[in-house]
mmCIF file of C-alpha atoms in Angstrom:
data_model
loop_
_atom_site.group_PDB
_atom_site.id
_atom_site.type_symbol
_atom_site.label_atom_id
_atom_site.label_comp_id
_atom_site.label_asym_id
_atom_site.label_seq_id
_atom_site.Cartn_x
_atom_site.Cartn_y
_atom_site.Cartn_z
ATOM 1 C CA MET A 17 -37.828 27.952 54.975
ATOM 2 C CA PRO A 18 -34.326 27.632 53.493
ATOM 3 C CA SER A 19 -32.427 30.808 52.810
ATOM 4 C CA LYS A 20 -31.480 31.995 49.298
ATOM 5 C CA LEU A 21 -27.912 31.104 50.195
ATOM 6 C CA HIS A 22 -28.857 27.433 50.540
ATOM 7 C CA MET A 23 -31.067 27.419 47.444
ATOM 8 C CA ALA A 24 -28.515 28.712 45.018
ATOM 9 C CA PRO A 25 -26.185 25.661 45.129
ATOM 10 C CA LEU A 26 -29.170 23.289 44.947
ATOM 11 C CA ALA A 27 -30.602 25.113 41.970
ATOM 12 C CA LEU A 28 -27.191 25.145 40.320
ATOM 13 C CA ALA A 29 -26.765 21.399 40.907
ATOM 14 C CA ALA A 30 -30.185 20.716 39.377
ATOM 15 C CA LEU A 31 -29.334 22.795 36.320
ATOM 16 C CA LEU A 32 -26.003 21.000 35.926
ATOM 17 C CA ALA A 33 -27.761 17.632 36.123
ATOM 18 C CA ILE A 34 -30.195 18.678 33.394
ATOM 19 C CA ASP A 35 -27.316 19.926 31.193
ATOM 20 C CA VAL A 36 -25.343 16.684 31.631
ATOM 21 C CA ASN A 37 -28.372 14.525 30.841
ATOM 22 C CA THR A 38 -29.157 16.617 27.784
ATOM 23 C CA ALA A 39 -25.549 16.334 26.573
ATOM 24 C CA ASN A 40 -25.589 12.554 27.073
ATOM 25 C CA ALA A 41 -28.881 12.205 25.240
ATOM 26 C CA ALA A 42 -27.582 14.261 22.303
ATOM 27 C CA GLU A 43 -24.335 12.340 21.899
ATOM 28 C CA GLN A 44 -24.196 9.579 19.291
ATOM 29 C CA VAL A 45 -21.304 7.135 19.299
ATOM 30 C CA VAL A 46 -20.035 6.074 15.853
ATOM 31 C CA ARG A 47 -17.550 3.227 15.921
ATOM 32 C CA ILE A 48 -14.899 3.108 13.231
ATOM 33 C CA GLY A 49 -13.294 -0.278 12.639
ATOM 34 C CA VAL A 50 -9.776 -0.810 11.345
ATOM 35 C CA SER A 51 -8.774 -4.147 9.806
ATOM 36 C CA GLY A 52 -5.085 -4.673 9.097
ATOM 37 C CA PRO A 53 -1.957 -6.694 9.874
ATOM 38 C CA LEU A 54 -0.999 -5.770 13.445
ATOM 39 C CA SER A 55 1.281 -8.817 13.711
ATOM 40 C CA GLY A 56 3.740 -10.411 11.306
ATOM 41 C CA ALA A 57 6.086 -8.837 8.753
ATOM 42 C CA ASN A 58 3.633 -6.144 7.645
ATOM 43 C CA ALA A 59 2.654 -5.049 11.179
ATOM 44 C CA PHE A 60 4.473 -1.739 10.589
ATOM 45 C CA ALA A 61 1.967 -0.950 7.820
ATOM 46 C CA GLY A 62 -1.070 -2.068 9.822
ATOM 47 C CA LYS A 63 -0.058 0.152 12.746
ATOM 48 C CA ASP A 64 0.603 3.086 10.427
ATOM 49 C CA ASN A 65 -2.859 2.723 8.881
ATOM 50 C CA GLU A 66 -4.425 2.552 12.340
ATOM 51 C CA ASN A 67 -2.516 5.681 13.379
ATOM 52 C CA GLY A 68 -3.900 7.588 10.387
ATOM 53 C CA VAL A 69 -7.460 6.722 11.429
ATOM 54 C CA ARG A 70 -6.750 7.450 15.096
ATOM 55 C CA LEU A 71 -5.409 10.925 14.328
ATOM 56 C CA ALA A 72 -8.459 11.732 12.177
ATOM 57 C CA ILE A 73 -10.854 10.495 14.876
ATOM 58 C CA GLU A 74 -9.185 12.587 17.573
ATOM 59 C CA GLU A 75 -9.438 15.691 15.399
ATOM 60 C CA LEU A 76 -13.076 14.964 14.479
ATOM 61 C CA ASN A 77 -14.047 14.477 18.129
ATOM 62 C CA ALA A 78 -12.527 17.869 18.952
ATOM 63 C CA GLN A 79 -14.796 19.424 16.288
ATOM 64 C CA LYS A 80 -17.997 18.049 17.908
ATOM 65 C CA ILE A 81 -19.717 17.392 14.582
ATOM 66 C CA GLN A 82 -23.528 17.656 14.569
ATOM 67 C CA VAL A 83 -25.515 15.145 12.506
ATOM 68 C CA GLY A 84 -29.258 14.588 12.827
ATOM 69 C CA GLY A 85 -29.420 16.787 15.916
ATOM 70 C CA ASN A 86 -26.784 14.716 17.727
ATOM 71 C CA THR A 87 -23.131 15.353 18.502
ATOM 72 C CA LEU A 88 -21.044 12.553 17.031
ATOM 73 C CA ARG A 89 -18.353 10.884 19.099
ATOM 74 C CA PHE A 90 -16.141 8.567 17.083
ATOM 75 C CA GLU A 91 -14.579 5.499 18.685
ATOM 76 C CA LEU A 92 -11.844 3.328 17.179
ATOM 77 C CA GLN A 93 -12.014 -0.468 17.181
ATOM 78 C CA SER A 94 -8.886 -1.990 15.659
ATOM 79 C CA GLU A 95 -8.550 -5.693 14.822
ATOM 80 C CA ASP A 96 -5.575 -7.754 13.622
ATOM 81 C CA ASP A 97 -6.454 -9.580 10.391
ATOM 82 C CA GLN A 98 -2.835 -10.871 10.178
ATOM 83 C CA GLY A 99 -2.831 -10.180 6.439
ATOM 84 C CA ASP A 100 -4.625 -13.516 6.123
ATOM 85 C CA PRO A 101 -7.826 -13.918 4.028
ATOM 86 C CA LYS A 102 -9.500 -16.328 6.484
ATOM 87 C CA GLN A 103 -8.715 -14.112 9.477
ATOM 88 C CA GLY A 104 -9.854 -11.056 7.499
ATOM 89 C CA VAL A 105 -13.263 -12.654 7.003
ATOM 90 C CA ASN A 106 -13.407 -13.449 10.749
ATOM 91 C CA VAL A 107 -12.630 -9.816 11.556
ATOM 92 C CA ALA A 108 -15.341 -8.668 9.137
ATOM 93 C CA GLN A 109 -17.866 -10.933 10.878
ATOM 94 C CA LYS A 110 -16.702 -9.644 14.272
ATOM 95 C CA PHE A 111 -17.359 -6.070 13.146
ATOM 96 C CA ALA A 112 -20.775 -7.089 11.807
ATOM 97 C CA ASP A 113 -21.685 -8.744 15.132
ATOM 98 C CA ALA A 114 -20.534 -5.601 16.986
ATOM 99 C CA LYS A 115 -22.722 -3.399 14.721
ATOM 100 C CA VAL A 116 -19.700 -1.484 13.413
ATOM 101 C CA LYS A 117 -20.852 0.160 10.172
ATOM 102 C CA PHE A 118 -17.660 1.858 8.941
ATOM 103 C CA VAL A 119 -14.390 -0.032 8.406
ATOM 104 C CA LEU A 120 -11.042 1.280 7.198
ATOM 105 C CA GLY A 121 -9.055 -1.567 5.638
ATOM 106 C CA PRO A 122 -8.104 -4.260 4.874
ATOM 107 C CA TYR A 123 -4.539 -3.462 3.837
ATOM 108 C CA ASN A 124 -3.962 -6.597 1.742
ATOM 109 C CA SER A 125 -5.858 -7.231 -1.505
ATOM 110 C CA GLY A 126 -6.057 -10.952 -0.721
ATOM 111 C CA VAL A 127 -7.896 -10.089 2.498
ATOM 112 C CA ALA A 128 -10.071 -7.349 1.000
ATOM 113 C CA ILE A 129 -11.515 -9.504 -1.806
ATOM 114 C CA PRO A 130 -13.297 -12.121 0.390
ATOM 115 C CA ALA A 131 -13.969 -9.661 3.249
ATOM 116 C CA SER A 132 -15.767 -7.230 0.929
ATOM 117 C CA ARG A 133 -18.636 -9.696 0.501
ATOM 118 C CA VAL A 134 -19.139 -9.945 4.271
ATOM 119 C CA TYR A 135 -19.065 -6.173 4.611
ATOM 120 C CA ASN A 136 -21.524 -5.730 1.737
ATOM 121 C CA ASP A 137 -23.906 -8.396 3.066
ATOM 122 C CA ASN A 138 -23.954 -6.683 6.463
ATOM 123 C CA GLY A 139 -24.418 -3.123 5.220
ATOM 124 C CA ILE A 140 -20.934 -2.023 6.290
ATOM 125 C CA LEU A 141 -18.980 0.676 4.442
ATOM 126 C CA MET A 142 -15.471 -0.621 3.633
ATOM 127 C CA SER A 143 -12.560 1.622 2.575
ATOM 128 C CA THR A 144 -9.473 -0.307 1.473
ATOM 129 C CA VAL A 145 -6.002 0.371 0.087
ATOM 130 C CA GLY A 146 -6.103 -3.049 -1.591
ATOM 131 C CA THR A 147 -5.180 -2.371 -5.217
ATOM 132 C CA ASN A 148 -6.306 -5.550 -7.007
ATOM 133 C CA PRO A 149 -9.034 -4.606 -9.539
ATOM 134 C CA LYS A 150 -11.178 -7.567 -8.377
ATOM 135 C CA ILE A 151 -12.001 -5.734 -5.112
ATOM 136 C CA THR A 152 -14.314 -3.269 -6.825
ATOM 137 C CA ALA A 153 -15.353 -5.534 -9.717
ATOM 138 C CA SER A 154 -18.483 -6.656 -7.830
ATOM 139 C CA GLY A 155 -19.720 -3.064 -7.746
ATOM 140 C CA TYR A 156 -20.745 -3.144 -4.076
ATOM 141 C CA PRO A 157 -22.165 0.332 -3.309
ATOM 142 C CA THR A 158 -20.331 0.739 0.011
ATOM 143 C CA VAL A 159 -16.895 -0.578 -1.016
ATOM 144 C CA PHE A 160 -14.308 2.099 -1.786
ATOM 145 C CA ARG A 161 -10.703 1.861 -2.974
ATOM 146 C CA ILE A 162 -8.961 4.914 -1.523
ATOM 147 C CA VAL A 163 -5.813 4.704 -3.697
ATOM 148 C CA ALA A 164 -4.970 3.936 -7.331
ATOM 149 C CA SER A 165 -5.563 0.399 -8.606
ATOM 150 C CA ASP A 166 -2.960 -2.052 -9.910
ATOM 151 C CA THR A 167 -3.952 -1.002 -13.430
ATOM 152 C CA GLN A 168 -2.993 2.612 -12.737
ATOM 153 C CA VAL A 169 0.151 1.901 -10.673
ATOM 154 C CA GLY A 170 1.429 -0.946 -12.884
ATOM 155 C CA GLY A 171 0.873 1.188 -15.968
ATOM 156 C CA SER A 172 2.793 4.117 -14.490
ATOM 157 C CA VAL A 173 5.807 1.947 -13.580
ATOM 158 C CA ALA A 174 5.770 0.401 -17.066
ATOM 159 C CA ALA A 175 5.637 3.826 -18.731
ATOM 160 C CA TYR A 176 8.454 5.091 -16.485
ATOM 161 C CA ALA A 177 10.592 2.000 -17.203
ATOM 162 C CA ALA A 178 10.179 2.423 -20.954
ATOM 163 C CA LYS A 179 10.485 6.200 -21.260
ATOM 164 C CA GLU A 180 12.857 7.208 -18.474
ATOM 165 C CA LEU A 181 14.944 4.097 -17.788
ATOM 166 C CA LYS A 182 14.930 2.886 -21.416
ATOM 167 C CA VAL A 183 14.382 -0.703 -20.212
ATOM 168 C CA LYS A 184 14.352 -3.226 -23.042
ATOM 169 C CA ASN A 185 14.456 -6.574 -21.228
ATOM 170 C CA VAL A 186 12.729 -6.993 -17.844
ATOM 171 C CA GLY A 187 12.392 -9.824 -15.355
ATOM 172 C CA VAL A 188 9.178 -10.094 -13.322
ATOM 173 C CA ILE A 189 8.803 -11.681 -9.882
ATOM 174 C CA ASP A 190 5.589 -11.947 -7.891
ATOM 175 C CA ASP A 191 4.787 -13.323 -4.441
ATOM 176 C CA ARG A 192 1.542 -15.065 -5.544
ATOM 177 C CA THR A 193 -0.624 -12.928 -3.243
ATOM 178 C CA ALA A 194 -3.664 -11.211 -4.776
ATOM 179 C CA PHE A 195 -1.773 -7.920 -4.595
ATOM 180 C CA GLY A 196 1.579 -9.148 -5.861
ATOM 181 C CA GLN A 197 0.171 -11.210 -8.693
ATOM 182 C CA GLY A 198 -2.291 -8.481 -9.683
ATOM 183 C CA ILE A 199 0.241 -5.680 -9.957
ATOM 184 C CA ALA A 200 2.838 -7.912 -11.631
ATOM 185 C CA MET A 201 0.359 -8.938 -14.330
ATOM 186 C CA GLU A 202 -0.648 -5.315 -14.952
ATOM 187 C CA PHE A 203 2.989 -4.225 -15.156
ATOM 188 C CA LYS A 204 3.793 -7.118 -17.490
ATOM 189 C CA ARG A 205 0.844 -6.350 -19.779
ATOM 190 C CA GLN A 206 1.593 -2.647 -19.988
ATOM 191 C CA ALA A 207 5.380 -3.125 -20.226
ATOM 192 C CA GLN A 208 4.839 -5.265 -23.328
ATOM 193 C CA ALA A 209 2.521 -2.579 -24.728
ATOM 194 C CA ASN A 210 5.403 -0.123 -24.245
ATOM 195 C CA GLY A 211 7.762 -2.324 -26.254
ATOM 196 C CA ILE A 212 9.565 -3.956 -23.320
ATOM 197 C CA LYS A 213 10.371 -7.663 -23.592
ATOM 198 C CA VAL A 214 9.513 -9.772 -20.519
ATOM 199 C CA ALA A 215 12.484 -12.150 -20.365
ATOM 200 C CA GLY A 216 11.140 -14.245 -17.484
ATOM 201 C CA HIS A 217 8.459 -14.411 -14.807
ATOM 202 C CA GLU A 218 9.521 -15.986 -11.516
ATOM 203 C CA TYR A 219 7.507 -16.737 -8.381
ATOM 204 C CA THR A 220 8.096 -16.572 -4.636
ATOM 205 C CA THR A 221 5.942 -16.171 -1.498
ATOM 206 C CA ASP A 222 5.198 -13.390 0.973
ATOM 207 C CA LYS A 223 7.146 -15.335 3.644
ATOM 208 C CA ALA A 224 10.334 -15.980 1.633
ATOM 209 C CA THR A 225 13.762 -14.561 2.484
ATOM 210 C CA ASP A 226 16.037 -16.313 -0.035
ATOM 211 C CA PHE A 227 15.732 -15.197 -3.658
ATOM 212 C CA ALA A 228 19.130 -16.351 -4.967
ATOM 213 C CA ALA A 229 17.765 -19.000 -7.353
ATOM 214 C CA ILE A 230 15.202 -16.799 -9.087
ATOM 215 C CA LEU A 231 17.565 -13.805 -9.252
ATOM 216 C CA THR A 232 20.311 -15.998 -10.723
ATOM 217 C CA ALA A 233 17.841 -17.235 -13.357
ATOM 218 C CA LEU A 234 16.953 -13.644 -14.298
ATOM 219 C CA LYS A 235 20.614 -12.572 -14.340
ATOM 220 C CA ALA A 236 21.310 -15.359 -16.853
ATOM 221 C CA LYS A 237 18.643 -13.808 -19.099
ATOM 222 C CA ARG A 238 20.521 -10.484 -19.023
ATOM 223 C CA VAL A 239 17.585 -8.431 -17.744
ATOM 224 C CA ASP A 240 18.145 -4.687 -17.412
ATOM 225 C CA ALA A 241 15.488 -4.300 -14.661
ATOM 226 C CA VAL A 242 13.519 -6.472 -12.239
ATOM 227 C CA PHE A 243 9.883 -5.770 -11.326
ATOM 228 C CA PHE A 244 8.711 -7.220 -8.007
ATOM 229 C CA GLY A 245 5.037 -7.610 -7.161
ATOM 230 C CA GLY A 246 5.078 -7.961 -3.373
ATOM 231 C CA TYR A 247 5.782 -6.271 -0.071
ATOM 232 C CA ALA A 248 8.714 -4.435 1.545
ATOM 233 C CA PRO A 249 9.740 -7.278 3.928
ATOM 234 C CA GLN A 250 10.633 -9.365 0.834
ATOM 235 C CA ALA A 251 11.731 -6.520 -1.457
ATOM 236 C CA ALA A 252 14.436 -5.241 0.915
ATOM 237 C CA PRO A 253 16.354 -8.554 1.201
ATOM 238 C CA MET A 254 15.782 -9.022 -2.534
ATOM 239 C CA ALA A 255 17.617 -5.720 -3.155
ATOM 240 C CA ARG A 256 20.482 -6.881 -0.928
ATOM 241 C CA GLN A 257 20.727 -10.228 -2.736
ATOM 242 C CA MET A 258 20.624 -8.557 -6.169
ATOM 243 C CA LYS A 259 23.651 -6.488 -5.132
ATOM 244 C CA ALA A 260 25.466 -9.563 -3.749
ATOM 245 C CA LEU A 261 24.891 -11.431 -7.038
ATOM 246 C CA GLY A 262 26.134 -8.521 -9.126
ATOM 247 C CA LEU A 263 22.664 -8.019 -10.617
ATOM 248 C CA ASN A 264 23.107 -4.247 -10.671
ATOM 249 C CA VAL A 265 19.854 -3.230 -12.340
ATOM 250 C CA PRO A 266 16.853 -1.221 -11.069
ATOM 251 C CA LEU A 267 14.380 -2.970 -8.756
ATOM 252 C CA LEU A 268 10.911 -1.732 -9.689
ATOM 253 C CA GLY A 269 7.683 -2.093 -7.746
ATOM 254 C CA GLY A 270 4.416 -0.608 -6.607
ATOM 255 C CA ASP A 271 3.440 1.426 -3.576
ATOM 256 C CA THR A 272 4.410 -1.248 -1.036
ATOM 257 C CA LEU A 273 8.062 -0.645 -1.964
ATOM 258 C CA CYS A 274 7.612 3.113 -1.327
ATOM 259 C CA SER A 275 7.879 2.464 2.389
ATOM 260 C CA PRO A 276 10.483 3.747 4.872
ATOM 261 C CA GLU A 277 10.642 0.064 5.894
ATOM 262 C CA MET A 278 12.480 -0.608 2.599
ATOM 263 C CA ALA A 279 15.413 1.605 3.608
ATOM 264 C CA LYS A 280 15.258 0.387 7.205
ATOM 265 C CA LEU A 281 15.433 -3.309 6.223
ATOM 266 C CA GLY A 282 17.614 -2.955 3.139
ATOM 267 C CA GLY A 283 20.201 -0.488 4.420
ATOM 268 C CA PRO A 284 22.758 0.620 1.801
ATOM 269 C CA ALA A 285 21.335 -1.887 -0.720
ATOM 270 C CA VAL A 286 18.239 0.330 -1.048
ATOM 271 C CA GLY A 287 18.993 3.566 -2.857
ATOM 272 C CA GLU A 288 18.529 4.963 -6.338
ATOM 273 C CA ASN A 289 18.443 1.369 -7.627
ATOM 274 C CA VAL A 290 14.876 1.108 -6.238
ATOM 275 C CA ARG A 291 12.064 2.779 -8.184
ATOM 276 C CA CYS A 292 8.513 2.495 -6.893
ATOM 277 C CA ALA A 293 5.169 4.084 -7.746
ATOM 278 C CA GLN A 294 2.666 5.373 -5.222
ATOM 279 C CA ALA A 295 -0.827 6.753 -5.716
ATOM 280 C CA GLY A 296 -1.458 10.394 -4.991
ATOM 281 C CA ALA A 297 0.511 13.569 -5.123
ATOM 282 C CA ILE A 298 3.576 14.225 -2.959
ATOM 283 C CA VAL A 299 2.070 14.752 0.516
ATOM 284 C CA ALA A 300 4.749 17.175 1.748
ATOM 285 C CA LYS A 301 4.009 19.469 -1.202
ATOM 286 C CA GLN A 302 0.225 19.505 -0.767
ATOM 287 C CA PRO A 303 -1.464 22.456 1.012
ATOM 288 C CA GLY A 304 -2.373 20.373 4.080
ATOM 289 C CA GLY A 305 0.602 18.009 3.840
ATOM 290 C CA PRO A 306 3.154 19.590 6.195
ATOM 291 C CA ALA A 307 0.492 20.146 8.893
ATOM 292 C CA PHE A 308 -0.539 16.482 8.673
ATOM 293 C CA ILE A 309 3.072 15.240 8.835
ATOM 294 C CA ASN A 310 3.799 17.465 11.843
ATOM 295 C CA ALA A 311 0.602 16.395 13.637
ATOM 296 C CA TYR A 312 1.363 12.712 12.983
ATOM 297 C CA LYS A 313 4.937 13.027 14.243
ATOM 298 C CA ALA A 314 3.814 14.942 17.345
ATOM 299 C CA ARG A 315 1.195 12.302 18.159
ATOM 300 C CA PHE A 316 3.075 9.085 17.327
ATOM 301 C CA LYS A 317 6.758 10.104 17.580
ATOM 302 C CA ARG A 318 7.570 8.794 14.113
ATOM 303 C CA ASP A 319 7.086 9.676 10.445
ATOM 304 C CA PRO A 320 3.982 8.460 8.626
ATOM 305 C CA ASP A 321 4.458 5.495 6.280
ATOM 306 C CA VAL A 322 2.822 4.945 2.888
ATOM 307 C CA TYR A 323 -0.890 4.864 3.699
ATOM 308 C CA ALA A 324 -1.478 6.795 6.941
ATOM 309 C CA PRO A 325 -2.389 9.949 4.948
ATOM 310 C CA SER A 326 -4.938 8.037 2.824
ATOM 311 C CA PHE A 327 -6.573 6.427 5.876
ATOM 312 C CA TYR A 328 -6.652 9.822 7.587
ATOM 313 C CA ASP A 329 -8.245 11.449 4.525
ATOM 314 C CA GLN A 330 -10.893 8.765 4.052
ATOM 315 C CA THR A 331 -11.923 8.926 7.721
ATOM 316 C CA LYS A 332 -12.382 12.687 7.336
ATOM 317 C CA PHE A 333 -14.295 12.143 4.067
ATOM 318 C CA ILE A 334 -16.668 9.710 5.790
ATOM 319 C CA ALA A 335 -17.394 12.363 8.434
ATOM 320 C CA GLN A 336 -18.030 14.964 5.733
ATOM 321 C CA ALA A 337 -20.395 12.552 3.969
ATOM 322 C CA MET A 338 -22.279 12.037 7.265
ATOM 323 C CA LYS A 339 -22.813 15.786 7.469
ATOM 324 C CA SER A 340 -23.839 15.936 3.803
ATOM 325 C CA ALA A 341 -26.341 13.066 4.224
ATOM 326 C CA ASN A 342 -27.343 14.271 7.726
ATOM 327 C CA SER A 343 -27.170 10.603 8.687
ATOM 328 C CA VAL A 344 -24.832 7.950 10.052
ATOM 329 C CA ASP A 345 -26.565 5.218 8.056
ATOM 330 C CA ALA A 346 -23.820 3.491 6.027
ATOM 331 C CA ALA A 347 -25.902 3.233 2.838
ATOM 332 C CA LYS A 348 -26.769 6.954 2.921
ATOM 333 C CA VAL A 349 -23.188 7.913 3.744
ATOM 334 C CA GLY A 350 -21.927 5.734 0.886
ATOM 335 C CA ALA A 351 -24.388 7.340 -1.535
ATOM 336 C CA ALA A 352 -23.174 10.777 -0.453
ATOM 337 C CA MET A 353 -19.550 9.734 -1.031
ATOM 338 C CA HIS A 354 -20.416 8.792 -4.611
ATOM 339 C CA SER A 355 -21.918 12.240 -5.237
ATOM 340 C CA ILE A 356 -19.556 14.656 -3.463
ATOM 341 C CA SER A 357 -15.789 15.144 -3.372
ATOM 342 C CA TYR A 358 -13.296 15.793 -0.593
ATOM 343 C CA GLN A 359 -9.975 17.638 -0.606
ATOM 344 C CA GLY A 360 -7.586 15.661 1.571
ATOM 345 C CA VAL A 361 -3.863 15.866 2.260
ATOM 346 C CA VAL A 362 -3.103 13.329 -0.492
ATOM 347 C CA GLY A 363 -5.352 14.940 -3.102
ATOM 348 C CA THR A 364 -8.998 15.153 -4.155
ATOM 349 C CA TYR A 365 -11.242 12.163 -3.425
ATOM 350 C CA GLY A 366 -14.193 11.429 -5.658
ATOM 351 C CA TYR A 367 -15.558 7.985 -6.517
ATOM 352 C CA ASP A 368 -17.067 6.363 -9.594
ATOM 353 C CA PRO A 369 -20.097 4.038 -9.260
ATOM 354 C CA LYS A 370 -17.849 1.019 -8.525
ATOM 355 C CA GLY A 371 -15.974 2.773 -5.742
ATOM 356 C CA ASN A 372 -12.747 3.556 -7.615
ATOM 357 C CA LEU A 373 -11.163 6.996 -7.471
ATOM 358 C CA LYS A 374 -12.254 9.012 -10.496
ATOM 359 C CA LYS A 375 -8.860 10.641 -10.788
ATOM 360 C CA THR A 376 -5.560 10.103 -9.042
ATOM 361 C CA ALA A 377 -1.983 11.014 -9.723
ATOM 362 C CA VAL A 378 0.686 8.315 -9.509
ATOM 363 C CA THR A 379 4.185 9.397 -8.466
ATOM 364 C CA VAL A 380 7.389 7.438 -9.091
ATOM 365 C CA TYR A 381 9.932 7.607 -6.250
ATOM 366 C CA THR A 382 13.433 6.446 -5.420
ATOM 367 C CA PHE A 383 15.496 6.455 -2.213
ATOM 368 C CA LYS A 384 18.268 8.959 -1.533
ATOM 369 C CA ASN A 385 20.187 8.687 1.740
ATOM 370 C CA GLY A 386 17.416 6.460 3.090
ATOM 371 C CA ALA A 387 14.664 8.973 2.303
ATOM 372 C CA LEU A 388 11.871 8.573 -0.253
ATOM 373 C CA THR A 389 12.464 11.075 -3.065
ATOM 374 C CA PRO A 390 9.988 11.833 -5.887
ATOM 375 C CA LEU A 391 11.131 11.542 -9.506
ATOM 376 C CA ALA A 392 8.075 11.926 -11.755
ATOM 377 C CA SER A 393 4.272 12.050 -11.658
ATOM 378 C CA TYR A 394 1.829 10.500 -14.112
#
């Protein structure tokens, strides 16, 4: 007969085995997909978005959230959609095949519009920063826009241009992407409503680097501001070329110009001449803002860019909705997100039936000594 001394370790080992098996049985893995440009000119934004989700997931896993009697463990699956509509649809199908039910992204409106159908058809909850109004026009129940739309941002820039800058004659340029064209048209419409004359509307692409011809054409029309619907990798050289041509007027734009990448790429040509509008309140001045910024910098050794806070907030909101619905079923989580609200670092999230934010502030910024500086909120 074995002694008590020999039994104790055996009994302890058996108990440990039971505890481990129980823990494994009670753990439920929830995969969170991220779709964004991880290559190409906008890779800085795609990586920033991914970082926002990653930070949220790491914090959620530390909390050991209980849903339906299970402990949730979130896993990140990030895919490069290259900012390309066709590739974005391929990524959406890849997530569907992998049974991923929650996706943060796409970043680009032109990618989000066709991808949203794939996500909807496969019962996947999609949360995008794409601002084109068409994204939510279909009314898919699990498609959410986590920032202001072109209508809101374009309107705020137009109001700021009219009231604060006293712009009378504006030139408009867009890069023909769904985002660029969408926000340019909204700005143009609302600028005219504010009594601003649109002297000319020029076109470029999201791959262009030389804007001399279109800027010269606008200079000849004596514009007192230029609005650009497009992304930072084009806006920064555009600011440099405006300066070189002696077109010393404000360069206006949406949230994509409110990126540290603007100052990095544009150097001294990007300063108080650039005015951009970004959804949400000023993160650093929000109750949870400084803690988020510090946590991001500690984890990734850099400052967050435009959308990391929004991606972080939405990931946390999804987790809250899972607790509220006591389910990880995407349809039930989406329904919960339509009925509850969440206080994030950017502001309060609450969605209308089409998946648009019910209320969001829009802040106009400029650059001072290479740093984004707020000017006014609408």
